[in-house]
Structures are given as structure tokens and as C-alpha cells.
Short mmCIF file of C-alpha atoms in Angstrom, two decimals:
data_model
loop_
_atom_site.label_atom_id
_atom_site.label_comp_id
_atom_site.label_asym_id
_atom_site.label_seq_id
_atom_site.Cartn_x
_atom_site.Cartn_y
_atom_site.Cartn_z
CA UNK A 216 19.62 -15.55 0.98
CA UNK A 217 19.70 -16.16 -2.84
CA UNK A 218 18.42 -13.82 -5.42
CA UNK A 219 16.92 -16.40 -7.59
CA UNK A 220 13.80 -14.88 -4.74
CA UNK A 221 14.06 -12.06 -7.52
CA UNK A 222 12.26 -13.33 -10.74
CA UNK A 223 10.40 -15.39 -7.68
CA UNK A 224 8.85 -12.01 -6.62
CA UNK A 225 8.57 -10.90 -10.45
CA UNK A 226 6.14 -13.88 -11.38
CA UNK A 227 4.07 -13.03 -8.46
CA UNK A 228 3.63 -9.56 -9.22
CA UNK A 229 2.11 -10.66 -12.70
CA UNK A 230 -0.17 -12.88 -11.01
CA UNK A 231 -1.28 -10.58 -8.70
CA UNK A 232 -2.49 -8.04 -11.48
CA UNK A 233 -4.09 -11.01 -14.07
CA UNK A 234 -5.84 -12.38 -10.49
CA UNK A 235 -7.92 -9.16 -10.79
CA UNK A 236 -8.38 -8.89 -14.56
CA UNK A 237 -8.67 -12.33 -15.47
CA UNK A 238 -11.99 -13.03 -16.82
CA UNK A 239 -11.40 -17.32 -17.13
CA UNK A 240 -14.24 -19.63 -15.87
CA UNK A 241 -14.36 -21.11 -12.73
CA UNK A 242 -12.73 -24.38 -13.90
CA UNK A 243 -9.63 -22.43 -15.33
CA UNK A 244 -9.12 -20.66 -12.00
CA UNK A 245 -9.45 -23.68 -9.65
CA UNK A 246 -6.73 -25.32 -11.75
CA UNK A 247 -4.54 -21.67 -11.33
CA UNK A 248 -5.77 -21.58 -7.62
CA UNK A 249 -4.39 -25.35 -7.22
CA UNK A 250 -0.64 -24.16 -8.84
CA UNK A 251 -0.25 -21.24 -6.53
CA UNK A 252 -1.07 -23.98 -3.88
CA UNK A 253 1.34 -26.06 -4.48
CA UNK A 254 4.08 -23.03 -5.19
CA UNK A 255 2.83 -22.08 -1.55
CA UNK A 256 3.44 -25.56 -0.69
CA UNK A 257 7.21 -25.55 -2.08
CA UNK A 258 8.18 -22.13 -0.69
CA UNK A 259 6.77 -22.93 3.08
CA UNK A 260 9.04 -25.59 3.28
CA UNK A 261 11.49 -23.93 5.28
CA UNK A 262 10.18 -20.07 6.37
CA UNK A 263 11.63 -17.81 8.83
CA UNK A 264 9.40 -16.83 11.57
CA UNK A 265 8.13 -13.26 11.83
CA UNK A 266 9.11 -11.56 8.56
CA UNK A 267 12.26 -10.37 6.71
CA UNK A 268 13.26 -7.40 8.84
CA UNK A 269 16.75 -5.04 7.53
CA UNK A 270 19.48 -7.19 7.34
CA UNK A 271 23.16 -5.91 6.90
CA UNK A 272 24.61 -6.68 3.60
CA UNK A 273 27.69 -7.93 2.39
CA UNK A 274 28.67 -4.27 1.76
CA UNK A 275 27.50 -3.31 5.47
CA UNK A 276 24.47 -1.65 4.02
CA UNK A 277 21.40 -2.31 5.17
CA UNK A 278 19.18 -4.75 2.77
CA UNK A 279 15.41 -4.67 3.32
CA UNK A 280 14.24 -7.19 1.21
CA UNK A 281 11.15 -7.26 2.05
CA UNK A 282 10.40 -3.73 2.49
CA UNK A 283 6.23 -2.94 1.01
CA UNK A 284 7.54 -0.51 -1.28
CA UNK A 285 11.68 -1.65 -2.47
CA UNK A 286 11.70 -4.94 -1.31
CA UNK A 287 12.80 -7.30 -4.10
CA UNK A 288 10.71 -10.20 -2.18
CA UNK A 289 7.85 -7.88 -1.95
CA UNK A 290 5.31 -8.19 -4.41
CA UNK A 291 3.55 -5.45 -2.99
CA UNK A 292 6.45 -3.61 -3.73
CA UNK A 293 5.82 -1.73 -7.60
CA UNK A 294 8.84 -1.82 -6.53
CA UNK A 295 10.24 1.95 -5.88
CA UNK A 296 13.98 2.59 -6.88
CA UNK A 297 15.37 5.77 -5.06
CA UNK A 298 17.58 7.82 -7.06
CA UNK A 299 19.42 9.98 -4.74
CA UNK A 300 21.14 13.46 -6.47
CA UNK A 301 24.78 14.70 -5.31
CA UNK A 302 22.53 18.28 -3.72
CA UNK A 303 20.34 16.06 -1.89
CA UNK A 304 16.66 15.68 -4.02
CA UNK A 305 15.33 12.06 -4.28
CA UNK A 306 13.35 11.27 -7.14
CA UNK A 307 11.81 7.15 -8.63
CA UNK A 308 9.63 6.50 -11.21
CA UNK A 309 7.46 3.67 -11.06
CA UNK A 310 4.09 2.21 -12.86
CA UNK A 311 1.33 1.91 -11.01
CA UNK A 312 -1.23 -0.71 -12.56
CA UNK A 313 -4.80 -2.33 -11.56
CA UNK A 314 -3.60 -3.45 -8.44
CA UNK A 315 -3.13 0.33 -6.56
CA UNK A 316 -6.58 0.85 -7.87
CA UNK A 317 -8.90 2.82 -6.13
CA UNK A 318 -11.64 5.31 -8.52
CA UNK A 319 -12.08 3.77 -11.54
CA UNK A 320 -8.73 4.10 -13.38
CA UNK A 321 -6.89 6.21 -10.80
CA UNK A 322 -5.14 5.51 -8.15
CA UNK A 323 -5.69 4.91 -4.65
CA UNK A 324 -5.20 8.19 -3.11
CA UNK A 325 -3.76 6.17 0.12
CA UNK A 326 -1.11 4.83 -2.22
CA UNK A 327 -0.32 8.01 -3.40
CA UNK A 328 -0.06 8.60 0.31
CA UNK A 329 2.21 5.10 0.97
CA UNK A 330 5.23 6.16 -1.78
CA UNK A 331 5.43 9.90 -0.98
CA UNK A 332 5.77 8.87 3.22
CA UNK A 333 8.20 6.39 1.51
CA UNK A 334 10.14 9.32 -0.67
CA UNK A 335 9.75 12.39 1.36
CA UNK A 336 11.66 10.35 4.44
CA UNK A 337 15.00 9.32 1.39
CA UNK A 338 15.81 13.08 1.89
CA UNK A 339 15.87 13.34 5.45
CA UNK A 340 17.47 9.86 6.29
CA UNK A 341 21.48 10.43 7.03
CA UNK A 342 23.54 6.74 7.43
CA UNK A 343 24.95 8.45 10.48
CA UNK A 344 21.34 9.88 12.18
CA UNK A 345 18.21 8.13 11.47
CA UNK A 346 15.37 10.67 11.12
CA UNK A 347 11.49 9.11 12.11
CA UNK A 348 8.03 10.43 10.50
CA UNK A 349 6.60 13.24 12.76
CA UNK A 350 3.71 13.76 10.27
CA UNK A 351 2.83 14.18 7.02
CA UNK A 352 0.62 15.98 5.22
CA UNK A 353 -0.67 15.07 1.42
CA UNK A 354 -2.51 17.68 -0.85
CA UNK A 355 -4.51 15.87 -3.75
CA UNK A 356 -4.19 18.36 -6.56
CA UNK A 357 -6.09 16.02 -8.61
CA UNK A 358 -6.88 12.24 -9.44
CA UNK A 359 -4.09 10.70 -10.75
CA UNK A 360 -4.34 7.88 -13.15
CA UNK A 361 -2.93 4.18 -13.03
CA UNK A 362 -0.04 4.44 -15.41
CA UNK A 363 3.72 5.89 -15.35
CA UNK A 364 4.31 7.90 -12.86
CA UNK A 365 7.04 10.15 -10.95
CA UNK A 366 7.95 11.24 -7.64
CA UNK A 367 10.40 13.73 -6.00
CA UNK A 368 11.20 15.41 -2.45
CA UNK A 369 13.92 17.70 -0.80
CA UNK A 370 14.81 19.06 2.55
CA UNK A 371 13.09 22.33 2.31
CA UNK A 372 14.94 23.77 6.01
CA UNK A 373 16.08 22.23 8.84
CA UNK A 374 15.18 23.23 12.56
CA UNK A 375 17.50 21.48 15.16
CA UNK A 376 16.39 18.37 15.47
CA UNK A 377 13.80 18.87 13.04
CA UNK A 378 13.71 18.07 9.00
CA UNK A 379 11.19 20.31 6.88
CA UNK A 380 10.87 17.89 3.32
CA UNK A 381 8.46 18.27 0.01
CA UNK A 382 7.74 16.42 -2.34
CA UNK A 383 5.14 15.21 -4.72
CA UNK A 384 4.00 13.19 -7.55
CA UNK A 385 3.81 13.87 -10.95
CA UNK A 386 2.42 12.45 -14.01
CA UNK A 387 3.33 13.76 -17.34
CA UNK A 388 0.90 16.96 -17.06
CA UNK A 389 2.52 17.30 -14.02
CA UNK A 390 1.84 16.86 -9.91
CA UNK A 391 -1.19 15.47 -8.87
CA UNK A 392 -0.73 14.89 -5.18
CA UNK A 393 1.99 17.18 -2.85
CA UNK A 394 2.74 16.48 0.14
CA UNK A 395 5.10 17.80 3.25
CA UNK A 396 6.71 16.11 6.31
CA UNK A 397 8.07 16.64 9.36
CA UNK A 398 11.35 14.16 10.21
CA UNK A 399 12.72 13.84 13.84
CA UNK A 400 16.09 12.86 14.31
CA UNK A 401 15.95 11.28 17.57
CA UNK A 402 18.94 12.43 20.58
CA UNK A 403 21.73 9.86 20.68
CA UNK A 404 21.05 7.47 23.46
CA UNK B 292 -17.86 -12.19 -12.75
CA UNK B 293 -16.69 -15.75 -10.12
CA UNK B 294 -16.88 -15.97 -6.29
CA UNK B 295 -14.65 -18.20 -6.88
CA UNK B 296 -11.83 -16.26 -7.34
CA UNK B 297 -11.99 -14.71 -3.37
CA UNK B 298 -10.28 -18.45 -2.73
CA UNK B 299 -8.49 -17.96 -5.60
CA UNK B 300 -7.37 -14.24 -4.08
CA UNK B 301 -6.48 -15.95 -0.66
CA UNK B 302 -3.93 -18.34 -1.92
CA UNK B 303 -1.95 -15.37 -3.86
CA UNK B 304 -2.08 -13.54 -0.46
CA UNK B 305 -0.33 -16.73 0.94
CA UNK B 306 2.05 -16.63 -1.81
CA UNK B 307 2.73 -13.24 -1.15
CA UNK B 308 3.77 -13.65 2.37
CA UNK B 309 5.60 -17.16 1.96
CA UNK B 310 7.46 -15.62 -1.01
CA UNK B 311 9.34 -12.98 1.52
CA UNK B 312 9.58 -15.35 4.42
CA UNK B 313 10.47 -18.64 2.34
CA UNK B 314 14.14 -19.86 3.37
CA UNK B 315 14.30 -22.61 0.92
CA UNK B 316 16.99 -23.36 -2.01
CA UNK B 317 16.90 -22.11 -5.85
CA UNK B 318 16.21 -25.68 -6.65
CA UNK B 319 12.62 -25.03 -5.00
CA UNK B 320 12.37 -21.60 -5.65
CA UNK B 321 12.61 -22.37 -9.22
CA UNK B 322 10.09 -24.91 -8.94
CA UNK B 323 8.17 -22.55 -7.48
CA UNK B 324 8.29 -20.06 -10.02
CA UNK B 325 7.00 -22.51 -12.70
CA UNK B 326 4.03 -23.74 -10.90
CA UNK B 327 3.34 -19.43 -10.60
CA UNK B 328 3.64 -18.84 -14.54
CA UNK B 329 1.56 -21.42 -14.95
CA UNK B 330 -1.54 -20.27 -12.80
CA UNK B 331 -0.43 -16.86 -14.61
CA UNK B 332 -0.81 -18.12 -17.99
CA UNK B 333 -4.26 -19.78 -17.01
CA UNK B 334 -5.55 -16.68 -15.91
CA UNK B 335 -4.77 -14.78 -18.74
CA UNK B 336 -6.12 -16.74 -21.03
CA UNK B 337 -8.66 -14.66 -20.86
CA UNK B 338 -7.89 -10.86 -19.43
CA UNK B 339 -10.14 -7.93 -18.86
CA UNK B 340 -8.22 -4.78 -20.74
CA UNK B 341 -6.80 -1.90 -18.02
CA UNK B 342 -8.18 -2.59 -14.24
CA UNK B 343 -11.50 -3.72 -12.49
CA UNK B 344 -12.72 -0.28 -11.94
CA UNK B 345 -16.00 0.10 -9.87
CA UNK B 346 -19.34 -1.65 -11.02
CA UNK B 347 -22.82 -1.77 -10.16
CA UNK B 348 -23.46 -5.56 -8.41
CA UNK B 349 -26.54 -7.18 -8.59
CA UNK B 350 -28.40 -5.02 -6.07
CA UNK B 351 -26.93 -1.79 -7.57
CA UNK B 352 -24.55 -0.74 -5.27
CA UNK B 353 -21.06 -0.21 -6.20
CA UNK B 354 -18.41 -3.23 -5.74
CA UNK B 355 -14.20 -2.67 -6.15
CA UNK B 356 -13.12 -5.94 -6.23
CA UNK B 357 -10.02 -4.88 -7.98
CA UNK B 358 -9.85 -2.10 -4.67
CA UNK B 359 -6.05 -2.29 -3.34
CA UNK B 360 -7.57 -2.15 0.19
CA UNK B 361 -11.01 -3.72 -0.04
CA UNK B 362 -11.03 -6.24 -3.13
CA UNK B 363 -11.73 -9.51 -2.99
CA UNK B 364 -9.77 -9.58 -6.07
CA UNK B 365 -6.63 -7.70 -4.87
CA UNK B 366 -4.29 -9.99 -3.32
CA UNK B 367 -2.66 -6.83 -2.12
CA UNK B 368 -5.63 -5.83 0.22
CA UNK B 369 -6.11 -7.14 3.78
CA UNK B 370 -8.62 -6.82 2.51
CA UNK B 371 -10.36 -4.48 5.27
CA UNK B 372 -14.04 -4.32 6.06
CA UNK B 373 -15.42 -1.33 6.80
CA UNK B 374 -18.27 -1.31 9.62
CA UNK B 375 -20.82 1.67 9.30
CA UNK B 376 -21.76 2.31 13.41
CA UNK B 377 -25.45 3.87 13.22
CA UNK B 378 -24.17 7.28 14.68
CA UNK B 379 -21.92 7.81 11.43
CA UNK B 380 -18.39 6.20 13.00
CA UNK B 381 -16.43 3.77 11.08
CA UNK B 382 -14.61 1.10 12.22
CA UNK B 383 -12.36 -1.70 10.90
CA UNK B 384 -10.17 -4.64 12.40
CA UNK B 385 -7.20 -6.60 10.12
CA UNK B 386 -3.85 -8.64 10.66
CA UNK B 387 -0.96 -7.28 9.43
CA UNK B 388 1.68 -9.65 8.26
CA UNK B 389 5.57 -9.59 7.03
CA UNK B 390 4.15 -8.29 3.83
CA UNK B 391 3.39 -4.79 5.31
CA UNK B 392 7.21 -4.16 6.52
CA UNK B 393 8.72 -1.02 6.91
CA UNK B 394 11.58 -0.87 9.75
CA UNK B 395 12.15 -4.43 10.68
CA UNK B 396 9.08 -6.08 12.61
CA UNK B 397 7.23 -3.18 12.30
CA UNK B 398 4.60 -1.36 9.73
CA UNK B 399 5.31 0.51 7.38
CA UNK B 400 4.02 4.37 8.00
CA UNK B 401 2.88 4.65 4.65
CA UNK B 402 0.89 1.73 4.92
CA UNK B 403 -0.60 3.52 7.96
CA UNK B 404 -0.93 6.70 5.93
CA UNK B 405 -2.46 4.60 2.78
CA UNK B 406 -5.38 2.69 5.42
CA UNK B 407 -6.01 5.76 7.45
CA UNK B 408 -6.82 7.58 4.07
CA UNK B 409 -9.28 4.58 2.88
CA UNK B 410 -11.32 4.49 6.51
CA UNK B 411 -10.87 8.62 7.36
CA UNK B 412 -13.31 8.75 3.51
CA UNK B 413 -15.81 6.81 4.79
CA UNK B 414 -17.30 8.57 7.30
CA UNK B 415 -17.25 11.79 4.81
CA UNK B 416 -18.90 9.47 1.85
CA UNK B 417 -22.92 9.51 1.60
CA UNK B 418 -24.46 7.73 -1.02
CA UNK B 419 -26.52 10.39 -2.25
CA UNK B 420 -23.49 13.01 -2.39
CA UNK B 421 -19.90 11.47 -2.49
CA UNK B 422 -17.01 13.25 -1.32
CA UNK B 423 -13.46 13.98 -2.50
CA UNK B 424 -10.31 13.65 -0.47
CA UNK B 425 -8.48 17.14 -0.04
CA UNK B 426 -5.72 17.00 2.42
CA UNK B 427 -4.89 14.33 5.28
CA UNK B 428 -2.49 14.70 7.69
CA UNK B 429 -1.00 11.52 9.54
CA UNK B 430 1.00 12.05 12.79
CA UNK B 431 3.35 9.05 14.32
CA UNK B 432 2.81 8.85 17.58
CA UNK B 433 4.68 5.61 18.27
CA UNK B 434 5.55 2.67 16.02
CA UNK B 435 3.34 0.05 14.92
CA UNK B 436 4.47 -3.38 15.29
CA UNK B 437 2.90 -5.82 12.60
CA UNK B 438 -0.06 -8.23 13.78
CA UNK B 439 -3.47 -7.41 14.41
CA UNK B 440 -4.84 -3.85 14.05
CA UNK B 441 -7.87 -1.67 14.46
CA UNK B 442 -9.14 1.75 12.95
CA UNK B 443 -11.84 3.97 13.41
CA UNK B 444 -13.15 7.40 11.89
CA UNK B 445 -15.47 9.49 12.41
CA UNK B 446 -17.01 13.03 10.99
CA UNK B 447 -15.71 16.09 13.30
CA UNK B 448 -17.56 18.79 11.98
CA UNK B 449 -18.98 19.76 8.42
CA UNK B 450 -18.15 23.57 7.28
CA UNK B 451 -20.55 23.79 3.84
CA UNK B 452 -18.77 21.44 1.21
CA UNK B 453 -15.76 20.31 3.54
CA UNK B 454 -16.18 17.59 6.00
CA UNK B 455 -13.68 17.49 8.47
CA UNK B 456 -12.42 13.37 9.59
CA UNK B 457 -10.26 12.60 12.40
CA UNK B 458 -9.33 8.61 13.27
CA UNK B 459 -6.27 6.74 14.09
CA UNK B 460 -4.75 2.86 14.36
CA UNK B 461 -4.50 1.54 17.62
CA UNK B 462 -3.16 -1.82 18.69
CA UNK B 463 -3.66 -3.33 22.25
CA UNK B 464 -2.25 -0.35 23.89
CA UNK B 465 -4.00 2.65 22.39
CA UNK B 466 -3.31 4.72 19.25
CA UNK B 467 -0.36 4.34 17.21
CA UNK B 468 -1.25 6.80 14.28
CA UNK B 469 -3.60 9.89 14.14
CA UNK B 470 -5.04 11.21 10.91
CA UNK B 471 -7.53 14.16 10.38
CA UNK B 472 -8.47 14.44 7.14
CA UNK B 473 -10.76 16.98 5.28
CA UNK B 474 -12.93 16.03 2.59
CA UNK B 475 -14.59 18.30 -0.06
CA UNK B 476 -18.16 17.38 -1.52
CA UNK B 477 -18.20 18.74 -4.94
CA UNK B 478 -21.37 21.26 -6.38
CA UNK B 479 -24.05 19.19 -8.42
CA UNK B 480 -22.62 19.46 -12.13
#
């Protein structure tokens, strides 16, 4: 795999958010529409079936490139950096523009719902035992605006095989949406 | 605003996916790229300041088409299309692709979380009075592998200005993802 997939995935994130806001005539975008054709052409030259999956890394640790929320290949992806602190909190900040639009100006309370499932799992995740999403439950506070943004969780109590985390996300006024989750760390098989 | 950029939308979604699953060299890759900044410099030739927001179409009603999960704009949507059933349900049927990854060859539960919150407001929406999201709660029941996809919503009960939602995601076996959701009509300002 090469990381020249990087600035790649960067270019297509631009294009993404001037697809929505670009206000060209019709001629202008059937010339852009035939570039990304061709780029589609060049890239689908040789694909791997299925998608990217987690891969193990040089290092041993798991790489998931194309992850909808870290994935470097992801344009999807904003995408999310987790920060993890020595006692245990996770915390990223990100900016969320025109495409995680959902009210006018805000976002998309579902992708206020997508990172914090993403975040409040970091916490509960240990490279020896795998914890998996029980449920989740996400409080809008109030709308939150497209812009910079922040997001933190931490294991509030654990309960055998059971991991209580927070979280939320914040913009500068502070949170707008909370959220809690229940983490199940399955029985070794 | 142009129809023609839905085609235009379509190809980036391509891109998207090709861009993750594309095996090909950094000669290509950076060929690629070029062809990309290209259709991005086209496009911005003329750009629309912040995001799409929500405007009245032709016939009045509202259209998103800068919506991360409905646009026709937003190469990051499915996009889904939500089907009103006469009796108040919802329903909705989409492919998911490499694009929506979270453990390998499945979907990511956020993703889950962030569609179940977009079709769980529908049913609670009415033109005439529309309707807030206050808390949703997603529970895993089992994972769901990418491909194709259905969900459905529909009101459970309505206690004064809360509407209480419950739906899910199935794929060909049944439901992989439950959601209730309730959703709080504001008082006339």
C-alpha cells in the first residue's frame, strides 16, 4: 500500500465539499464531471475486491485505512484523530463543513451520532480484549453548527463484562450533543 | 441551481469508493490526483459561501441537496430515499459499499446510528409542525455486513409534544440494529 493514497484522499475531500457549493454552469461541470471520470478510470485499474478491511501494520498494529471516520483513504472520513490520555479519556477535534450538513448550517444530528459511537468505543477498546457496542444513547443539548468542533469520552464504571463510557461534543460554548454507551467485552472463545 | 450535477454527484461517489479500494502505483495515483484538482478548480470557479442549507424548490417544498444522507449534491450520501407508507411508516432501501467500513467487511455502527437517526425523524416530522430530535438510543443486536440494506420507522405513541419512534436496519435475515428515538415538537413561538 503506498501513502501517496494520502493527498489522493485529501483532493477528494475538497471536491466533495465544492461539488455541493459550486455554483458553475452546466458546461463547467460536465468538463469537472469528465476529470473525475477519467481519475475513476486511472484508480480502477487494479482494485481489490470487497473493501479495505484492518490490516496489520508494519508495527503489528492494526491499520484501517479505510475506516468512515480515520481512514486516510476515506474521504468520508473528516478524518477523526484519537488522542488517547495516560488516565484513560479520549478526546479529537475535527471540522465539520457543508458536507455533514443537515438543518441549515448545523450539523446532521446522525453525524453527531456517527463520531461519538466512534469516540465513546476509544475508551473502552483494550489491545488485549476487544469491547463491541451494546447501545448507545445520544442527548441533543442543542443544534450544533458546521464549524470546529470537539469531542471527549471516559469509562465512567465498569460491570464485569460490561463498560459504562460518556462522552460528548463540544463547540466552543460548550456540549451540544452527550451521549452514553454500553461496551461488551465478549468471553474468550 | 443544475440537475446536472446529480451525474456530476455520482461520479465523486465512484471516486470515493475506487479511491479506498484502488491497488494501483503512485505513478497513477498521482495522475489521478491531477485530473481531481482540476475538476476541483472548475468547480470553484464559482462557489456558494458556507453550505447548501435547505431551500424552497419550485413547488415550495423544502430540498437539501447539500443533505449528508439525502443530497443529490452530497457525494457522501447513499443518498437514501425516504418512502412515506399512507399509515405514517417510513421506509428506505440502499447499498452499502467499502466506503461505509467500520470492522473489516462490515458497517460501521455509527453509520447505523447516523441513518437510523435520519429515518427514526421522519415519521415524527409533519409539515405543518416539525419536530426536534431529543434522545435516540441504538442497540447492536448483531453486526452488519456491508451490501444492501433496508430501514423502517414508525411513530409508537405521541405523549403531548414528544413523539416516541422505534425502527431498525435489517438485511436478508432480520434486524441488525434497533433504535427508538423520541422527538420533541416545539410550542408555536
Amino acid at each position: 500500500m503506498t501513502d501517496d493514497f494520502e493527498p489522493l484522499t485529501q483532493s477528494v475531500r475538497r471536491l466533495i465539499d465544492v461539488t455541493i457549493r459550486s455554483e458553475v454552469g452546466n458546461a463547467a461541470a460536465a468538463e469537472a464531471k469528465a476529470h473525475i471520470d477519467k481519475a475513476v478510470e486511472l484508480l480502477s485499474a487494479e482494485l481489490m475486491p470487497g473493501s479495505y478491511g484492518v490490516r496489520a501494520a508494519a508495527d503489528g498494529r492494526p491499520t484501517a485505512l479505510g475506516n468512515v471516520l480515520i481512514g486516510a483513504r476515506n474521504a468520508i472520513a473528516p478524518p477523526l484523530v484519537i488522542h488517547h490520555a495516560p488516565e484513560g479519556s479520549v478526546h479529537t477535534e475535527f471540522e465539520l463543513g457543508a458536507a455533514y450538513e443537515g438543518p441549515a448550517g448545523h450539523v446532521h444530528g446522525g453525524v453527531c451520532a456517527l463520531i461519538l459511537d466512534h469516540v465513546l468505543a476509544a475508551p473502552a477498546h483494550r489491545p488485549d480484549a476487544p469491547a463491541v457496542t451494546g447501545t448507545i444513547t445520544v442527548r441533543y443539548v442543542r443544534p450544533t453548527r458546521l464549524g470546529r468542533l470537539r469531542a471527549e469520552a471516559w469509562v465512567d464504571r465498569v460491570e464485569g463484562a460490561k463498560t459504562y463510557v460518556v462522552g460528548h461534543i463540544a463547540d466552543a460554548e460548550g456540549a451540544t450533543v452527550e451521549a452514553s454507551g454500553v461496551f461488551i467485552r465478549p468471553k474468550r472463545r
